[in-house]
Coordinates of C-alpha atoms (C1' of nucleotides) in Angstrom, one line a residue:
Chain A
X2 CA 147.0 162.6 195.6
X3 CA 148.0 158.9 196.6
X4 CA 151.1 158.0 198.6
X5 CA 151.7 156.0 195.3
X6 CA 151.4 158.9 192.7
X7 CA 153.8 160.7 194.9
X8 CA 155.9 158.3 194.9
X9 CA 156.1 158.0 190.7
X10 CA 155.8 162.3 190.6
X11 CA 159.2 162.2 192.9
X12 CA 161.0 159.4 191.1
X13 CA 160.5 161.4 187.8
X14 CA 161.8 164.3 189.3
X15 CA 164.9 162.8 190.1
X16 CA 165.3 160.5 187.0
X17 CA 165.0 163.3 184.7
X18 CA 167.2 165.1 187.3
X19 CA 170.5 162.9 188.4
X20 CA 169.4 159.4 186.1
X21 CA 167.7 156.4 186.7
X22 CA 171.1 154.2 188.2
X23 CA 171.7 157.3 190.5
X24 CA 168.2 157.9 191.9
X25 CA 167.8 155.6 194.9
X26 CA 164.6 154.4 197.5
X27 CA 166.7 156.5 199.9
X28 CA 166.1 159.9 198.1
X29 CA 161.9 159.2 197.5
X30 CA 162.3 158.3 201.0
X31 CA 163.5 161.8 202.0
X32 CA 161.6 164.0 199.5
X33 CA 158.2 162.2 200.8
X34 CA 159.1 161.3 204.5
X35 CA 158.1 157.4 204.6
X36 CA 160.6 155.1 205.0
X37 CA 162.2 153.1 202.3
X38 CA 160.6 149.6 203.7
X39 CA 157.1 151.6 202.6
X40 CA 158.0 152.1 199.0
X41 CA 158.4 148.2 198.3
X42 CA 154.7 148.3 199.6
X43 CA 153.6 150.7 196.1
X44 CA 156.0 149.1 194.1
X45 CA 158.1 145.5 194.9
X46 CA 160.9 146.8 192.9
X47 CA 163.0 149.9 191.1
X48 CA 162.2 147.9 187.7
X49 CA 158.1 148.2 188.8
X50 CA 158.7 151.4 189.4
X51 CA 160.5 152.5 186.7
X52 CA 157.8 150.9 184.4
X53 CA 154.7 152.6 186.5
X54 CA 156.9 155.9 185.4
X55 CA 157.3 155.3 181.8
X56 CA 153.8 153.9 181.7
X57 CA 152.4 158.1 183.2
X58 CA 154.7 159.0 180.2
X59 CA 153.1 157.3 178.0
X60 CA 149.5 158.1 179.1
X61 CA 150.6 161.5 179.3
X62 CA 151.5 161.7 175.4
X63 CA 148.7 159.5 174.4
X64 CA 146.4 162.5 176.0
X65 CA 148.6 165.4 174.6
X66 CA 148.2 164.0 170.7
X67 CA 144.8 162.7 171.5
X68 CA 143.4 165.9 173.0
X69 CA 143.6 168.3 170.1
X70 CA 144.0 166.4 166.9
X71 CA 141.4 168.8 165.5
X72 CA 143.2 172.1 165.8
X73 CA 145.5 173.4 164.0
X74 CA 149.1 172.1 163.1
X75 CA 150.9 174.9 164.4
X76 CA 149.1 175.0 168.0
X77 CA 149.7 170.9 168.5
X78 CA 153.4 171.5 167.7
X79 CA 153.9 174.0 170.2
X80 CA 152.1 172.1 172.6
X81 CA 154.4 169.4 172.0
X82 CA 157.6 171.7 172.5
X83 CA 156.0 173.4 175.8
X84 CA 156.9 169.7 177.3
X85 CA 160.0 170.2 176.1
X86 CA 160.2 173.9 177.4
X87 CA 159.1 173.1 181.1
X88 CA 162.0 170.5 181.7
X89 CA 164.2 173.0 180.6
X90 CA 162.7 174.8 183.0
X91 CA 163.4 172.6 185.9
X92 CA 166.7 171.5 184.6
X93 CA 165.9 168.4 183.1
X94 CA 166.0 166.7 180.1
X95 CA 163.7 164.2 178.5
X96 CA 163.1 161.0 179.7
X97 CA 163.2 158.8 176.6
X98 CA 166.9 160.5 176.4
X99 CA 167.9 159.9 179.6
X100 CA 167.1 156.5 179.9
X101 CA 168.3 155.4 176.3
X102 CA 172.5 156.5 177.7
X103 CA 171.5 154.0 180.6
X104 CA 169.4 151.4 178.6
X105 CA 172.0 148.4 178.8
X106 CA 171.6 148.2 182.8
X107 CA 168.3 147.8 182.4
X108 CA 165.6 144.8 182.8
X109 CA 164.4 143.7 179.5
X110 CA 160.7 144.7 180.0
X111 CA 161.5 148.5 181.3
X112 CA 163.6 148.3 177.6
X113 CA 160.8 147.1 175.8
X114 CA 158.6 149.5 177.9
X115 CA 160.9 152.6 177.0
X116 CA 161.1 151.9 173.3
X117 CA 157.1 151.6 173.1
X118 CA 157.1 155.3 174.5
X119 CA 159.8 156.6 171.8
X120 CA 157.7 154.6 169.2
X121 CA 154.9 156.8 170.7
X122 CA 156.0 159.9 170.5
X123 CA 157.5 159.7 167.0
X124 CA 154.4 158.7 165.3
X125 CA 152.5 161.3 167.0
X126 CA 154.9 164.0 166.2
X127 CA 154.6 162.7 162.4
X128 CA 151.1 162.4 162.4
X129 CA 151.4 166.4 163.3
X130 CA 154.1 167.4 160.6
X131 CA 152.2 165.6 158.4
X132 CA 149.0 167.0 158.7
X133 CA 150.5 170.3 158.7
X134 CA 152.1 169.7 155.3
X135 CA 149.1 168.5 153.4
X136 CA 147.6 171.7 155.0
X137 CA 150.0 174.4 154.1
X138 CA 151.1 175.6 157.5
X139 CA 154.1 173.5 157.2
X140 CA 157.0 173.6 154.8
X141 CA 159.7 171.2 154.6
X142 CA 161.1 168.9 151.7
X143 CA 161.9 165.4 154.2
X144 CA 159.0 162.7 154.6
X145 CA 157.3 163.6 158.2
X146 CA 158.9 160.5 159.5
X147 CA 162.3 161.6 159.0
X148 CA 161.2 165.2 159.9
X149 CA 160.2 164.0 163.5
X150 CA 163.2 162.1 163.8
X151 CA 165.2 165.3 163.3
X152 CA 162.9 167.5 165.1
X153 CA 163.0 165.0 168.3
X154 CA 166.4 164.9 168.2
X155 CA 166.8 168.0 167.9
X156 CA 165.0 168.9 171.2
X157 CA 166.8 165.8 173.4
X158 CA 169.8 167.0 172.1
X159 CA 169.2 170.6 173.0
X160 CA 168.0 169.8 177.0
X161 CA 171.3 167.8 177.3
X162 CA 173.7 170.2 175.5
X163 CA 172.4 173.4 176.7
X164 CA 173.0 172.1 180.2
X165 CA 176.7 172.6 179.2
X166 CA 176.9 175.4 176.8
X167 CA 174.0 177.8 177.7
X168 CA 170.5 177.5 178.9
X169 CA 169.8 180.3 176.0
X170 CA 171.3 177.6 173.1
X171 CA 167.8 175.5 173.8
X172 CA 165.6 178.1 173.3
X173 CA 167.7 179.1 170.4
X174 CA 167.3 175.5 169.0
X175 CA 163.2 175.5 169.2
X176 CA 163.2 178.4 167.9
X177 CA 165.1 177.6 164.5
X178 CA 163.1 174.4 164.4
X179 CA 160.1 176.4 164.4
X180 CA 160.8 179.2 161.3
X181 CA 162.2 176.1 159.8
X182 CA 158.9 174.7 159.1
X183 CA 156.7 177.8 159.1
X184 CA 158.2 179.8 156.9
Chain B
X8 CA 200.3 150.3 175.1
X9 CA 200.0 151.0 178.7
X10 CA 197.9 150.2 181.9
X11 CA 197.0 153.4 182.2
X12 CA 195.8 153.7 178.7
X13 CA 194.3 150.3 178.6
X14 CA 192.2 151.4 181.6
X15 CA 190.7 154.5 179.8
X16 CA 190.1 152.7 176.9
X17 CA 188.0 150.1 178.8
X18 CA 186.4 152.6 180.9
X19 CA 185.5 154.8 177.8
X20 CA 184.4 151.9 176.5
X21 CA 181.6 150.8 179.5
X22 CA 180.7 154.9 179.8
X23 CA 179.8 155.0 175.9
X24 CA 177.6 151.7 176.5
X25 CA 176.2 151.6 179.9
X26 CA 177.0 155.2 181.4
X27 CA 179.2 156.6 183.9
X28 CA 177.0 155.6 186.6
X29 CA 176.6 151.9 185.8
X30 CA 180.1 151.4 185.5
X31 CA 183.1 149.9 188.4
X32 CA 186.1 149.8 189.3
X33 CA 185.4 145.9 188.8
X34 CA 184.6 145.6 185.3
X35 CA 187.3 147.5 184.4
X36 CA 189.2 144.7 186.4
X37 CA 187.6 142.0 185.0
X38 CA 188.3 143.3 181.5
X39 CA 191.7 144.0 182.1
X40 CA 192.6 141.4 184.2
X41 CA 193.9 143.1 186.9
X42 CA 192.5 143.3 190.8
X43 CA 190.4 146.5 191.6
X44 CA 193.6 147.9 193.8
X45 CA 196.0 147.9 191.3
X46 CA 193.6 150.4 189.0
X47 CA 193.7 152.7 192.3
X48 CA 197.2 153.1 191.6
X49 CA 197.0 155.1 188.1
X50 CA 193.7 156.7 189.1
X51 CA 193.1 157.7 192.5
X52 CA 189.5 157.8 192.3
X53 CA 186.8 157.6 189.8
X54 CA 186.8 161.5 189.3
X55 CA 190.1 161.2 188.4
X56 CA 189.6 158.6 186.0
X57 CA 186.6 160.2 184.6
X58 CA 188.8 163.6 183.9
X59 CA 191.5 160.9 182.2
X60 CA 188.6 159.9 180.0
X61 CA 187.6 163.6 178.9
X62 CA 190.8 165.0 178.9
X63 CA 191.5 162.0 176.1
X64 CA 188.3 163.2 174.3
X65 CA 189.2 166.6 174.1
X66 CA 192.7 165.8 172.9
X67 CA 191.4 163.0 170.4
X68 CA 188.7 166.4 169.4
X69 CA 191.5 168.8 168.9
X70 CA 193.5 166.7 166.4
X71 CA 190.3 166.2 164.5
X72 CA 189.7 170.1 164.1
X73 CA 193.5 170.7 163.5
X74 CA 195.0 167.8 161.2
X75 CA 192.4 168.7 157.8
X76 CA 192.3 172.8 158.7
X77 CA 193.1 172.9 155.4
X78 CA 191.2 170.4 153.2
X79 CA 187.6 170.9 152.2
X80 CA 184.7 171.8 154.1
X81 CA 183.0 168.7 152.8
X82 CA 185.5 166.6 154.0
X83 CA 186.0 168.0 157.2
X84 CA 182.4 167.6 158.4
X85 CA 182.3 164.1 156.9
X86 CA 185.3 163.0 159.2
X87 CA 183.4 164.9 162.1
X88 CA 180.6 162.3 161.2
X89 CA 182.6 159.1 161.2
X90 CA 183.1 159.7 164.8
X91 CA 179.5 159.4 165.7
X92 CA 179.3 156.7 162.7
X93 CA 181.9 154.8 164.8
X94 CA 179.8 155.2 168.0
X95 CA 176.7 153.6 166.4
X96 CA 178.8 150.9 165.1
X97 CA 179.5 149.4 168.5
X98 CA 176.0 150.4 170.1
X99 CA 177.4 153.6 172.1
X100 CA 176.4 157.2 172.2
X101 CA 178.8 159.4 172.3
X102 CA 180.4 161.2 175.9
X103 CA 178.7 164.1 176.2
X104 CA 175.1 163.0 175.6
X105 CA 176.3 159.9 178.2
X106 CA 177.7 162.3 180.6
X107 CA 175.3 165.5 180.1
X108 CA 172.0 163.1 181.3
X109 CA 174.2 162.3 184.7
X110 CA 176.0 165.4 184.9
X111 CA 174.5 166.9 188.6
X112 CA 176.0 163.2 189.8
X113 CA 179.2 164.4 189.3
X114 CA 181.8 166.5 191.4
X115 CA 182.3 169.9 190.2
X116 CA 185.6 169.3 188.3
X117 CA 184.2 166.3 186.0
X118 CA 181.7 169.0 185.3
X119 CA 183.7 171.9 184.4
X120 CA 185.5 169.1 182.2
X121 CA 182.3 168.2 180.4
X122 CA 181.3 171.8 179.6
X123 CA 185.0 172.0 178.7
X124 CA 184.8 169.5 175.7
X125 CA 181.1 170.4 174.5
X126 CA 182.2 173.6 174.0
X127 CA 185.7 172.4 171.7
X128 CA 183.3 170.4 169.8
X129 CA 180.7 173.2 169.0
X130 CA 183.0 175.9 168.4
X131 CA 184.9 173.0 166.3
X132 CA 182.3 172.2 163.9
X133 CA 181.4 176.1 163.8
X134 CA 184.5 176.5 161.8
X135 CA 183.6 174.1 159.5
X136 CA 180.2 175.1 158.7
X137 CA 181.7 178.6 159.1
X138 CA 184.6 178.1 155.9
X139 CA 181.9 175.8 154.0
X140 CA 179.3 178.4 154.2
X141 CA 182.4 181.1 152.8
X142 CA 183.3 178.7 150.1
X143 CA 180.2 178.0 149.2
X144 CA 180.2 174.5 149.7
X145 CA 177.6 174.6 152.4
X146 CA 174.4 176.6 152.1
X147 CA 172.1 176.9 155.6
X148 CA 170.5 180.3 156.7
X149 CA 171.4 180.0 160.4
X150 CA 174.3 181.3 161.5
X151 CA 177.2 178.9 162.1
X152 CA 177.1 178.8 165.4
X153 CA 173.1 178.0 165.7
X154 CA 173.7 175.5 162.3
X155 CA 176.5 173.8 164.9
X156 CA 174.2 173.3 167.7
X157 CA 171.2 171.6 165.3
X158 CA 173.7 169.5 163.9
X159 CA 174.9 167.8 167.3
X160 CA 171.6 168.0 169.1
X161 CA 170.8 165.9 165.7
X162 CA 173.7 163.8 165.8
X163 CA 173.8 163.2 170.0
X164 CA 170.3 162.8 170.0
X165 CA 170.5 159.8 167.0
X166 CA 172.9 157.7 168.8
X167 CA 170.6 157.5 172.1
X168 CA 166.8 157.6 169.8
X169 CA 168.0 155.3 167.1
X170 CA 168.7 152.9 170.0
X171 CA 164.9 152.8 170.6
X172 CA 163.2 153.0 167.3
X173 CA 166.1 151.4 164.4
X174 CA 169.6 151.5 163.8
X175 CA 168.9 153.0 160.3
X176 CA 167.6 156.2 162.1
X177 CA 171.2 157.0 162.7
X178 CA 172.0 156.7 158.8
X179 CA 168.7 158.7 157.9
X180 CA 169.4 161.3 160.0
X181 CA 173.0 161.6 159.2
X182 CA 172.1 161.4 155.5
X183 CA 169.4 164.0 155.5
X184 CA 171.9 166.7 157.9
X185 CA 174.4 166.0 154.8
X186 CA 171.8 166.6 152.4
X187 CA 170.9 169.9 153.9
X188 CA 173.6 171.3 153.9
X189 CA 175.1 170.6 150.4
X190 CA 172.0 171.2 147.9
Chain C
dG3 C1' 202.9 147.9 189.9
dT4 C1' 200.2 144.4 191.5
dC5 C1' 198.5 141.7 195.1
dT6 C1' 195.4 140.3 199.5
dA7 C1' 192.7 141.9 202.8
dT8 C1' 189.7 145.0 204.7
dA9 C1' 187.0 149.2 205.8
dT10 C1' 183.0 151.8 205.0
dC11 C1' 179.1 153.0 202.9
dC12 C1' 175.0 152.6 200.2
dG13 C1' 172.1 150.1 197.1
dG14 C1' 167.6 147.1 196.6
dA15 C1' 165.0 144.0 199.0
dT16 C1' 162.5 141.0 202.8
dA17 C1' 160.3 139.7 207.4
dG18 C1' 157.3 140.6 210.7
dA19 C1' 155.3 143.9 214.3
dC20 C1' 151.9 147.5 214.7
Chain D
dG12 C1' 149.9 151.1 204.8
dT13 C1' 153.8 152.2 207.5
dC14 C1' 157.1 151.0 210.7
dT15 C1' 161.8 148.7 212.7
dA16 C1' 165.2 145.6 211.9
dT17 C1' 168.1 143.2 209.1
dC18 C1' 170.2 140.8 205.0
dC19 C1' 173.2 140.7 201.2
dG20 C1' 175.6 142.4 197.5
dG21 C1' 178.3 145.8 195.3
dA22 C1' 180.4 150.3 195.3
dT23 C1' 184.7 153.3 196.1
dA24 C1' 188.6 153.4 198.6
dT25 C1' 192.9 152.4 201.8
dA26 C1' 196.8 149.7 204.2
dG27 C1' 200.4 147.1 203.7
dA28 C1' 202.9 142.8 201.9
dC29 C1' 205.4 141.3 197.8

DNA sequence: GTCTATATCCGGATAGAC
DNA sequence: GTCTATCCGGATATAGAC
């Protein structure tokens, strides 16, 4: 689309890739073929960047809980996990765990910016579990707070560890989740 | 005890808080009090020191599964627990959520090491669950193995989520795992 | 075993021409 | 909006004196 939407699609590639401390100007640089000089044009620094990432993340979940609050429990939860499923697909894992391992070497405002999108995505995923209790489709005994807690986890977890036990062990894991709650 | 120990510990210490990426050769040497050279004598190169690290790990994972082999399921998991307990206490996640987000950084042998200790600690707590489940101490429908994998996706995942959202996350989750498993 | 000194490379960032 | 050229700091790593 834009030189500057390229820019943020390639730098989430790699982040959810390599990391955010090992993804450099240099590597957007090759993947897009403009020089590094150009980037600072889009975006004066790797904090501004990062930030303009997180900040597609978080318009992208606002959209994903926004646009089907009125079907069913079951469908929105395995829209939810299909995010999940397509960085598995590429290799990656989820952005809110890979930049919690490197939070510490980051600016304050890309922390503050990163706990606003985990804040997100837990309360949407409760709103969710909890509509699906009230409604029936959904069994479990845990308030839907703590539920998304373990079910987020649960999924982070799985795109990090399956990288080192088996890809299979992910799938494995949303699939447990899933009877887990429907059954 | 030694330089060479001292330096793991420091350097465990920076790749639980900031990641293996973030840290140097110089803030191992400004911890230590040492110059950068002289930790170039016990470890060649960062790989090197990196293996160090997650050769201690494994070593540190194997007494853990051996030394109780023999007392209760209960208490077996709960010491498994106090490791990641011990993590959240000083503000770290634990290695192989650090390591698993930077893992395609890393040469080939850091990785193999990596994979190496996931795999001691999953087929470690498999055992547990596995006897608990016998002895009826434990009662989950999964098999051990898939129980195993929920447990540390849950666990991992709690050290890096509860960074973003509370500290008392970490405790919730660990409380309702425990919970789970033993009513 | 630790030091000083240095090599080499790569990171983010800026200035100014086009 | 992209380029060339350049700065500066920090990274891993090596050589050789003590």
């Amino acid at each position: 689309m834009s030189t500057r939407s390229d820019i943020i699609n390639i730098a989430n590639e790699l982040v959810l890739s390599k990391g955010y401390n090992a993804f450099s100007f240099a590597d957007i640089s090759k993947n897009l073929g403009i020089k590094k000089a150009s980037i600072h044009y889009h975006f004066p620094s790797k904090t501004t960047l990062g930030q303009a990432l997180i900040a597609q993340h978080i318009q992208e979940a606002n959209v994903l809980f926004e646009k089907n609050k009125n079907k069913k429990p079951i469908l929105r939860i395995q829209d939810f996990f299909s995010i999940y499923e397509s960085r598995k697909l590429a290799g990656q894992v989820c952005l809110v765990g890979s930049l919690a391992t490197d939070l510490y070497t980051m600016e304050q405002v890309i922390q503050d910016d990163i706990k606003n999108l985990a804040s997100i995505i837990l309360s949407g995923l409760t709103d969710i579990l909890e509509d699906g209790k009230s409604s029936g489709d959904f069994q479990f005994k845990e308030d839907p707070r703590t539920k998304a807690l373990m079910i987020t986890t649960n999924l982070l977890g799985a795109l990090q560890v399956s990288r080192l036990t088996a890809d299979q062990d992910f799938y494995q894991i949303k699939q447990t989740i899933l009877e887990n709650i429907t059954s």
